[in-house]
Amino acid sequence: MVVIELKDRQLQILDIIEHHQPISGKSIADKLNLSRSALRSDLSILSMAGLIGAKPKVGYYRQSLSISSSNNPLVSAWIQRVGEVKSRPIVIDENATVYDAIVTLFLEDVGTIFVLSNGHLAGVVSRKDLLKTSIGGADLKSLPIAMIMTRMPNIIFVYPNDSLQDAALKIINHAIDALPVVENCNDEDGNVQYKVVGKISKTNITSQFVELFVNLSGRAYG
Ligand code: ADP
């Protein structure tokens, strides 16, 4: 089996083509702040690998998923959409107490809970936030979760159309376990708010790689 290792820039190019196809070589170069000639070798590697195609006077486009997946399943797993992989988000209202959040954490068997204000994303609480508060001697049954959460605008999130790669990089770069998957919506005053439609965590990403390995090797894991 031939294994093609793609460089960061090649993955970026794939992502740009995926989002903007058909797109000219010049437009790809502009988006990356590079010259057209600096991209030439990466574009030819990607087209030789069967991951992209080019039509004269139209531009570059992604080859169909079935072709890329049979050619390079790792890349296909890596660029699939967060919306296809996300799991159910566990949420509580900002007026719930820290005690409620701890009970939810156990009942739902999760490590991260998203906090909503009027139904919109307002904060995140993790295991360690709850542990820290618990050992601090606060009255957990009266302390609102809003007092201890990490709050907007500091929440790192993804959209359903972002790639698994985008999510994985955010998780690693910000040293966190999970991201809310959101859609934009407006509140009554016309301000942009975020509706939580899913969760993507280290577990989701690991499962994708387990599934990929099972498919590639034909082995089943119990
Ligand atoms: P744990 O506390 O179990 O190690 P994390 O590493 O996910 O879990 O959380 C570390 C810190 O980052 C916590 O204070 C938490 O509130 C915050 N945090 C967790 N997820 C996010 C996120 N998506 N955006 C911003 N901050 C987050």
Tab-separated table of N, CA, C and O in Angstrom, residues 109-210:
chain	number	residue	atom	x	y	z
A	109	ASP	N	-22.975	11.235	32.089
A	109	ASP	CA	-21.673	10.634	31.828
A	109	ASP	C	-20.852	11.443	30.815
A	109	ASP	O	-20.410	10.919	29.785
A	110	VAL	N	-20.710	12.751	31.095
A	110	VAL	CA	-19.902	13.619	30.227
A	110	VAL	C	-18.880	14.369	31.071
A	110	VAL	O	-18.967	14.360	32.308
A	111	GLY	N	-17.942	15.020	30.393
A	111	GLY	CA	-16.934	15.786	31.121
A	111	GLY	C	-17.103	17.285	30.942
A	111	GLY	O	-16.493	18.071	31.664
A	112	THR	N	-17.927	17.674	29.973
A	112	THR	CA	-18.115	19.101	29.687
A	112	THR	C	-19.603	19.387	29.513
A	112	THR	O	-20.305	18.624	28.840
A	113	ILE	N	-20.048	20.475	30.128
A	113	ILE	CA	-21.460	20.878	29.989
A	113	ILE	C	-21.493	22.298	29.415
A	113	ILE	O	-20.704	23.156	29.830
A	114	PHE	N	-22.396	22.525	28.483
A	114	PHE	CA	-22.554	23.868	27.915
A	114	PHE	C	-23.677	24.583	28.657
A	114	PHE	O	-24.704	23.972	28.982
A	115	VAL	N	-23.455	25.869	28.898
A	115	VAL	CA	-24.418	26.645	29.690
A	115	VAL	C	-25.166	27.612	28.774
A	115	VAL	O	-24.545	28.300	27.950
A	116	LEU	N	-26.493	27.640	28.923
A	116	LEU	CA	-27.316	28.476	28.048
A	116	LEU	C	-27.931	29.637	28.813
A	116	LEU	O	-28.319	29.500	29.976
A	117	SER	N	-28.037	30.774	28.115
A	117	SER	CA	-28.768	31.916	28.653
A	117	SER	C	-29.843	32.235	27.624
A	117	SER	O	-29.513	32.474	26.449
A	118	ASN	N	-31.108	32.208	28.008
A	118	ASN	CA	-32.222	32.355	27.056
A	118	ASN	C	-32.087	31.428	25.862
A	118	ASN	O	-32.375	31.813	24.727
A	119	GLY	N	-31.591	30.244	26.093
A	119	GLY	CA	-31.479	29.253	25.018
A	119	GLY	C	-30.242	29.415	24.156
A	119	GLY	O	-30.026	28.636	23.223
A	120	HIS	N	-29.413	30.436	24.432
A	120	HIS	CA	-28.215	30.657	23.607
A	120	HIS	C	-26.944	30.339	24.394
A	120	HIS	O	-26.931	30.465	25.625
A	121	LEU	N	-25.888	29.990	23.655
A	121	LEU	CA	-24.624	29.625	24.311
A	121	LEU	C	-24.076	30.792	25.140
A	121	LEU	O	-23.883	31.893	24.628
A	122	ALA	N	-23.852	30.529	26.430
A	122	ALA	CA	-23.323	31.576	27.317
A	122	ALA	C	-22.018	31.145	27.978
A	122	ALA	O	-21.190	31.982	28.329
A	123	GLY	N	-21.840	29.816	28.161
A	123	GLY	CA	-20.639	29.377	28.871
A	123	GLY	C	-20.365	27.892	28.736
A	123	GLY	O	-21.141	27.155	28.121
A	124	VAL	N	-19.222	27.506	29.322
A	124	VAL	CA	-18.806	26.093	29.354
A	124	VAL	C	-18.313	25.792	30.766
A	124	VAL	O	-17.641	26.630	31.374
A	125	VAL	N	-18.685	24.620	31.297
A	125	VAL	CA	-18.059	24.168	32.550
A	125	VAL	C	-17.488	22.784	32.331
A	125	VAL	O	-18.115	21.925	31.707
A	126	SER	N	-16.305	22.583	32.883
A	126	SER	CA	-15.622	21.293	32.732
A	126	SER	C	-15.511	20.638	34.106
A	126	SER	O	-15.762	21.275	35.133
A	127	ARG	N	-15.083	19.388	34.083
A	127	ARG	CA	-14.843	18.641	35.322
A	127	ARG	C	-14.010	19.438	36.320
A	127	ARG	O	-14.348	19.536	37.491
A	128	LYS	N	-12.902	20.009	35.830
A	128	LYS	CA	-11.982	20.678	36.765
A	128	LYS	C	-12.586	21.952	37.341
A	128	LYS	O	-12.333	22.294	38.502
A	129	ASP	N	-13.413	22.666	36.550
A	129	ASP	CA	-14.099	23.858	37.085
A	129	ASP	C	-14.940	23.443	38.287
A	129	ASP	O	-14.965	24.125	39.315
A	130	LEU	N	-15.649	22.303	38.146
A	130	LEU	CA	-16.560	21.854	39.209
A	130	LEU	C	-15.775	21.347	40.418
A	130	LEU	O	-16.124	21.626	41.566
A	131	LEU	N	-14.673	20.649	40.151
A	131	LEU	CA	-13.833	20.156	41.253
A	131	LEU	C	-13.253	21.315	42.053
A	131	LEU	O	-13.255	21.316	43.285
A	132	LYS	N	-12.759	22.322	41.303
A	132	LYS	CA	-12.126	23.483	41.941
A	132	LYS	C	-13.121	24.173	42.875
A	132	LYS	O	-12.812	24.516	44.003
A	133	THR	N	-14.351	24.356	42.379
A	133	THR	CA	-15.371	25.015	43.194
A	133	THR	C	-15.726	24.148	44.402
A	133	THR	O	-15.931	24.663	45.502
A	134	SER	N	-15.789	22.827	44.186
A	134	SER	CA	-16.180	21.926	45.273
A	134	SER	C	-15.167	21.948	46.418
A	134	SER	O	-15.552	21.951	47.582
A	135	ILE	N	-13.884	21.993	46.088
A	135	ILE	CA	-12.902	21.965	47.179
A	135	ILE	C	-12.713	23.351	47.783
A	135	ILE	O	-12.082	23.495	48.820
A	136	GLY	N	-13.310	24.369	47.162
A	136	GLY	CA	-13.178	25.736	47.689
A	136	GLY	C	-14.135	26.033	48.836
A	136	GLY	O	-14.106	27.119	49.398
A	137	GLY	N	-15.019	25.082	49.163
A	137	GLY	CA	-15.903	25.265	50.320
A	137	GLY	C	-17.149	26.103	50.055
A	137	GLY	O	-17.843	26.495	50.995
A	138	ALA	N	-17.474	26.393	48.767
A	138	ALA	CA	-18.679	27.196	48.472
A	138	ALA	C	-19.938	26.365	48.722
A	138	ALA	O	-19.869	25.131	48.770
A	139	ASP	N	-21.080	27.058	48.903
A	139	ASP	CA	-22.353	26.353	49.052
A	139	ASP	C	-22.847	25.961	47.648
A	139	ASP	O	-23.423	26.766	46.930
A	140	LEU	N	-22.595	24.706	47.286
A	140	LEU	CA	-22.829	24.258	45.904
A	140	LEU	C	-24.293	24.311	45.514
A	140	LEU	O	-24.630	24.468	44.340
A	141	LYS	N	-25.196	24.198	46.521
A	141	LYS	CA	-26.630	24.157	46.206
A	141	LYS	C	-27.210	25.546	45.996
A	141	LYS	O	-28.365	25.673	45.587
A	142	SER	N	-26.448	26.592	46.286
A	142	SER	CA	-26.997	27.927	46.025
A	142	SER	C	-26.154	28.713	45.010
A	142	SER	O	-26.600	29.722	44.490
A	143	LEU	N	-24.961	28.227	44.715
A	143	LEU	CA	-24.087	28.981	43.793
A	143	LEU	C	-24.500	28.731	42.331
A	143	LEU	O	-24.459	27.594	41.859
A	144	PRO	N	-24.912	29.796	41.596
A	144	PRO	CA	-25.296	29.603	40.185
A	144	PRO	C	-24.083	29.221	39.331
A	144	PRO	O	-22.986	29.730	39.558
A	145	ILE	N	-24.326	28.349	38.380
A	145	ILE	CA	-23.245	27.864	37.515
A	145	ILE	C	-22.604	29.027	36.745
A	145	ILE	O	-21.417	29.004	36.436
A	146	ALA	N	-23.424	30.077	36.489
A	146	ALA	CA	-22.917	31.234	35.738
A	146	ALA	C	-21.732	31.890	36.450
A	146	ALA	O	-20.914	32.559	35.816
A	147	MET	N	-21.629	31.694	37.799
A	147	MET	CA	-20.545	32.329	38.556
A	147	MET	C	-19.195	31.660	38.296
A	147	MET	O	-18.149	32.260	38.544
A	148	ILE	N	-19.214	30.414	37.842
A	148	ILE	CA	-17.921	29.714	37.722
A	148	ILE	C	-17.578	29.295	36.292
A	148	ILE	O	-16.505	28.781	36.032
A	149	MET	N	-18.514	29.507	35.358
A	149	MET	CA	-18.271	28.994	33.989
A	149	MET	C	-17.241	29.852	33.244
A	149	MET	O	-17.034	31.021	33.573
A	150	THR	N	-16.634	29.254	32.233
A	150	THR	CA	-15.875	30.041	31.245
A	150	THR	C	-16.937	30.626	30.322
A	150	THR	O	-17.816	29.902	29.848
A	151	ARG	N	-16.894	31.953	30.123
A	151	ARG	CA	-18.038	32.562	29.439
A	151	ARG	C	-17.698	33.165	28.072
A	151	ARG	O	-16.520	33.364	27.759
A	152	MET	N	-18.726	33.443	27.321
A	152	MET	CA	-18.571	34.168	26.067
A	152	MET	C	-17.965	35.526	26.395
A	152	MET	O	-18.308	36.086	27.427
A	153	PRO	N	-17.082	36.106	25.565
A	153	PRO	CA	-16.714	35.650	24.217
A	153	PRO	C	-15.500	34.715	24.211
A	153	PRO	O	-14.841	34.596	23.174
A	154	ASN	N	-15.215	34.069	25.335
A	154	ASN	CA	-14.002	33.233	25.370
A	154	ASN	C	-14.255	31.783	24.978
A	154	ASN	O	-13.359	30.952	25.117
A	155	ILE	N	-15.470	31.457	24.544
A	155	ILE	CA	-15.765	30.063	24.199
A	155	ILE	C	-15.226	29.754	22.796
A	155	ILE	O	-15.469	30.503	21.856
A	156	ILE	N	-14.534	28.645	22.716
A	156	ILE	CA	-14.036	28.166	21.417
A	156	ILE	C	-15.093	27.213	20.864
A	156	ILE	O	-15.487	26.273	21.560
A	157	PHE	N	-15.555	27.467	19.631
A	157	PHE	CA	-16.616	26.624	19.068
A	157	PHE	C	-16.346	26.331	17.600
A	157	PHE	O	-15.423	26.906	17.003
A	158	VAL	N	-17.145	25.444	17.027
A	158	VAL	CA	-17.064	25.157	15.582
A	158	VAL	C	-18.466	25.180	15.000
A	158	VAL	O	-19.454	25.059	15.738
A	159	TYR	N	-18.528	25.311	13.682
A	159	TYR	CA	-19.790	25.233	12.939
A	159	TYR	C	-19.902	23.835	12.308
A	159	TYR	O	-18.875	23.198	12.038
A	160	PRO	N	-21.152	23.378	12.030
A	160	PRO	CA	-21.327	22.030	11.472
A	160	PRO	C	-20.523	21.796	10.197
A	160	PRO	O	-20.098	20.691	9.906
A	161	ASN	N	-20.300	22.874	9.441
A	161	ASN	CA	-19.616	22.713	8.165
A	161	ASN	C	-18.083	22.729	8.285
A	161	ASN	O	-17.386	22.500	7.308
A	162	ASP	N	-17.566	23.001	9.471
A	162	ASP	CA	-16.111	22.963	9.658
A	162	ASP	C	-15.631	21.511	9.571
A	162	ASP	O	-16.411	20.576	9.783
A	163	SER	N	-14.342	21.341	9.288
A	163	SER	CA	-13.821	19.969	9.145
A	163	SER	C	-13.379	19.408	10.501
A	163	SER	O	-13.175	20.159	11.460
A	164	LEU	N	-13.227	18.090	10.519
A	164	LEU	CA	-12.721	17.432	11.729
A	164	LEU	C	-11.332	17.992	12.061
A	164	LEU	O	-10.967	18.137	13.223
A	165	GLN	N	-10.591	18.320	11.002
A	165	GLN	CA	-9.268	18.916	11.213
A	165	GLN	C	-9.382	20.244	11.977
A	165	GLN	O	-8.633	20.496	12.922
A	166	ASP	N	-10.342	21.106	11.572
A	166	ASP	CA	-10.530	22.398	12.269
A	166	ASP	C	-10.787	22.143	13.756
A	166	ASP	O	-10.228	22.809	14.625
A	167	ALA	N	-11.679	21.173	14.037
A	167	ALA	CA	-12.050	20.894	15.430
A	167	ALA	C	-10.847	20.362	16.202
A	167	ALA	O	-10.557	20.811	17.318
A	168	ALA	N	-10.121	19.412	15.601
A	168	ALA	CA	-8.987	18.806	16.301
A	168	ALA	C	-7.927	19.864	16.612
A	168	ALA	O	-7.369	19.891	17.717
A	169	LEU	N	-7.671	20.757	15.658
A	169	LEU	CA	-6.655	21.792	15.893
A	169	LEU	C	-7.075	22.725	17.019
A	169	LEU	O	-6.265	23.114	17.858
A	170	LYS	N	-8.362	23.082	17.067
A	170	LYS	CA	-8.838	23.970	18.153
A	170	LYS	C	-8.706	23.283	19.501
A	170	LYS	O	-8.292	23.884	20.484
A	171	ILE	N	-9.067	21.991	19.544
A	171	ILE	CA	-8.979	21.251	20.803
A	171	ILE	C	-7.533	21.192	21.293
A	171	ILE	O	-7.240	21.422	22.465
A	172	ILE	N	-6.616	20.923	20.376
A	172	ILE	CA	-5.201	20.822	20.761
A	172	ILE	C	-4.623	22.208	21.096
A	172	ILE	O	-4.000	22.403	22.133
A	173	ASN	N	-4.881	23.197	20.236
A	173	ASN	CA	-4.274	24.522	20.446
A	173	ASN	C	-4.764	25.199	21.714
A	173	ASN	O	-4.040	25.979	22.318
A	174	HIS	N	-6.004	24.920	22.128
A	174	HIS	CA	-6.554	25.576	23.325
A	174	HIS	C	-6.535	24.653	24.543
A	174	HIS	O	-7.029	25.045	25.606
A	175	ALA	N	-5.964	23.459	24.392
A	175	ALA	CA	-5.854	22.495	25.507
A	175	ALA	C	-7.188	22.289	26.218
A	175	ALA	O	-7.299	22.440	27.439
A	176	ILE	N	-8.234	21.971	25.433
A	176	ILE	CA	-9.552	21.701	26.012
A	176	ILE	C	-10.046	20.339	25.512
A	176	ILE	O	-9.447	19.763	24.596
A	177	ASP	N	-11.122	19.843	26.124
A	177	ASP	CA	-11.594	18.493	25.797
A	177	ASP	C	-12.714	18.481	24.759
A	177	ASP	O	-12.923	17.466	24.096
A	178	ALA	N	-13.493	19.573	24.702
A	178	ALA	CA	-14.688	19.534	23.840
A	178	ALA	C	-15.046	20.915	23.325
A	178	ALA	O	-14.703	21.936	23.945
A	179	LEU	N	-15.745	20.927	22.188
A	179	LEU	CA	-16.197	22.186	21.589
A	179	LEU	C	-17.699	22.109	21.333
A	179	LEU	O	-18.177	21.076	20.849
A	180	PRO	N	-18.426	23.195	21.613
A	180	PRO	CA	-19.809	23.214	21.155
A	180	PRO	C	-19.858	23.390	19.637
A	180	PRO	O	-19.040	24.113	19.070
A	181	VAL	N	-20.800	22.694	18.996
A	181	VAL	CA	-21.050	22.906	17.566
A	181	VAL	C	-22.254	23.844	17.514
A	181	VAL	O	-23.281	23.557	18.138
A	182	VAL	N	-22.094	24.976	16.842
A	182	VAL	CA	-23.136	26.014	16.919
A	182	VAL	C	-23.638	26.452	15.545
A	182	VAL	O	-22.970	26.235	14.530
A	183	GLU	N	-24.819	27.054	15.574
A	183	GLU	CA	-25.341	27.773	14.402
A	183	GLU	C	-25.631	29.190	14.847
A	183	GLU	O	-26.066	29.396	15.984
A	184	ASN	N	-25.397	30.142	13.949
A	184	ASN	CA	-25.694	31.539	14.298
A	184	ASN	C	-27.193	31.763	14.327
A	184	ASN	O	-27.926	31.187	13.517
A	185	CYS	N	-27.633	32.602	15.248
A	185	CYS	CA	-29.028	33.047	15.218
A	185	CYS	C	-29.052	34.438	15.853
A	185	CYS	O	-28.077	34.836	16.493
A	186	ASN	N	-30.140	35.165	15.667
A	186	ASN	CA	-30.218	36.512	16.230
A	186	ASN	C	-31.151	36.528	17.426
A	186	ASN	O	-32.145	35.810	17.439
A	187	ASP	N	-30.828	37.356	18.440
A	187	ASP	CA	-31.780	37.516	19.537
A	187	ASP	C	-32.788	38.611	19.160
A	187	ASP	O	-32.734	39.168	18.058
A	188	GLU	N	-33.702	38.933	20.121
A	188	GLU	CA	-34.760	39.907	19.804
A	188	GLU	C	-34.190	41.269	19.418
A	188	GLU	O	-34.815	42.024	18.671
A	189	ASP	N	-32.986	41.607	19.924
A	189	ASP	CA	-32.400	42.912	19.595
A	189	ASP	C	-31.556	42.863	18.324
A	189	ASP	O	-30.891	43.831	17.978
A	190	GLY	N	-31.572	41.714	17.650
A	190	GLY	CA	-30.822	41.594	16.400
A	190	GLY	C	-29.345	41.292	16.619
A	190	GLY	O	-28.557	41.333	15.673
A	191	ASN	N	-28.933	41.001	17.876
A	191	ASN	CA	-27.521	40.647	18.111
A	191	ASN	C	-27.280	39.194	17.736
A	191	ASN	O	-28.161	38.356	17.919
A	192	VAL	N	-26.059	38.920	17.231
A	192	VAL	CA	-25.738	37.538	16.863
A	192	VAL	C	-25.580	36.700	18.128
A	192	VAL	O	-24.883	37.098	19.068
A	193	GLN	N	-26.270	35.574	18.153
A	193	GLN	CA	-26.152	34.626	19.259
A	193	GLN	C	-25.837	33.265	18.653
A	193	GLN	O	-25.882	33.104	17.437
A	194	TYR	N	-25.531	32.290	19.513
A	194	TYR	CA	-25.163	30.972	19.016
A	194	TYR	C	-26.073	29.910	19.610
A	194	TYR	O	-26.218	29.837	20.834
A	195	LYS	N	-26.680	29.126	18.724
A	195	LYS	CA	-27.522	28.022	19.164
A	195	LYS	C	-26.638	26.763	19.187
A	195	LYS	O	-25.937	26.486	18.212
A	196	VAL	N	-26.690	26.019	20.299
A	196	VAL	CA	-25.835	24.822	20.404
A	196	VAL	C	-26.548	23.647	19.733
A	196	VAL	O	-27.641	23.252	20.150
A	197	VAL	N	-25.947	23.098	18.678
A	197	VAL	CA	-26.584	21.992	17.949
A	197	VAL	C	-25.820	20.675	18.101
A	197	VAL	O	-26.234	19.649	17.584
A	198	GLY	N	-24.687	20.707	18.817
A	198	GLY	CA	-23.942	19.460	18.988
A	198	GLY	C	-22.690	19.675	19.816
A	198	GLY	O	-22.439	20.774	20.323
A	199	LYS	N	-21.949	18.608	19.928
A	199	LYS	CA	-20.689	18.661	20.679
A	199	LYS	C	-19.665	17.841	19.910
A	199	LYS	O	-20.014	16.804	19.332
A	200	ILE	N	-18.435	18.323	19.895
A	200	ILE	CA	-17.367	17.504	19.314
A	200	ILE	C	-16.252	17.441	20.352
A	200	ILE	O	-15.852	18.459	20.904
A	201	SER	N	-15.815	16.228	20.654
A	201	SER	CA	-14.870	16.066	21.756
A	201	SER	C	-13.713	15.174	21.310
A	201	SER	O	-13.737	14.592	20.220
A	202	LYS	N	-12.754	15.043	22.199
A	202	LYS	CA	-11.628	14.140	21.909
A	202	LYS	C	-12.166	12.732	21.626
A	202	LYS	O	-11.607	12.006	20.815
A	203	THR	N	-13.254	12.367	22.306
A	203	THR	CA	-13.821	11.022	22.102
A	203	THR	C	-14.340	10.861	20.674
A	203	THR	O	-14.089	9.835	20.033
A	204	ASN	N	-15.082	11.879	20.165
A	204	ASN	CA	-15.579	11.773	18.789
A	204	ASN	C	-14.426	11.567	17.809
A	204	ASN	O	-14.504	10.754	16.889
A	205	ILE	N	-13.377	12.338	18.024
A	205	ILE	CA	-12.263	12.301	17.070
A	205	ILE	C	-11.553	10.941	17.158
A	205	ILE	O	-11.255	10.317	16.144
A	206	THR	N	-11.355	10.460	18.387
A	206	THR	CA	-10.715	9.146	18.551
A	206	THR	C	-11.567	8.062	17.895
A	206	THR	O	-11.034	7.181	17.204
A	207	SER	N	-12.904	8.141	18.085
A	207	SER	CA	-13.772	7.105	17.469
A	207	SER	C	-13.630	7.086	15.954
A	207	SER	O	-13.699	6.031	15.336
A	208	GLN	N	-13.465	8.269	15.359
A	208	GLN	CA	-13.313	8.316	13.908
A	208	GLN	C	-12.076	7.553	13.478
A	208	GLN	O	-12.068	6.864	12.466
A	209	PHE	N	-11.013	7.679	14.259
A	209	PHE	CA	-9.782	6.984	13.889
A	209	PHE	C	-9.880	5.484	14.159
A	209	PHE	O	-9.350	4.680	13.396
A	210	VAL	N	-10.612	5.109	15.217
A	210	VAL	CA	-10.824	3.672	15.472
A	210	VAL	C	-11.627	3.086	14.304
A	210	VAL	O	-11.272	2.044	13.739
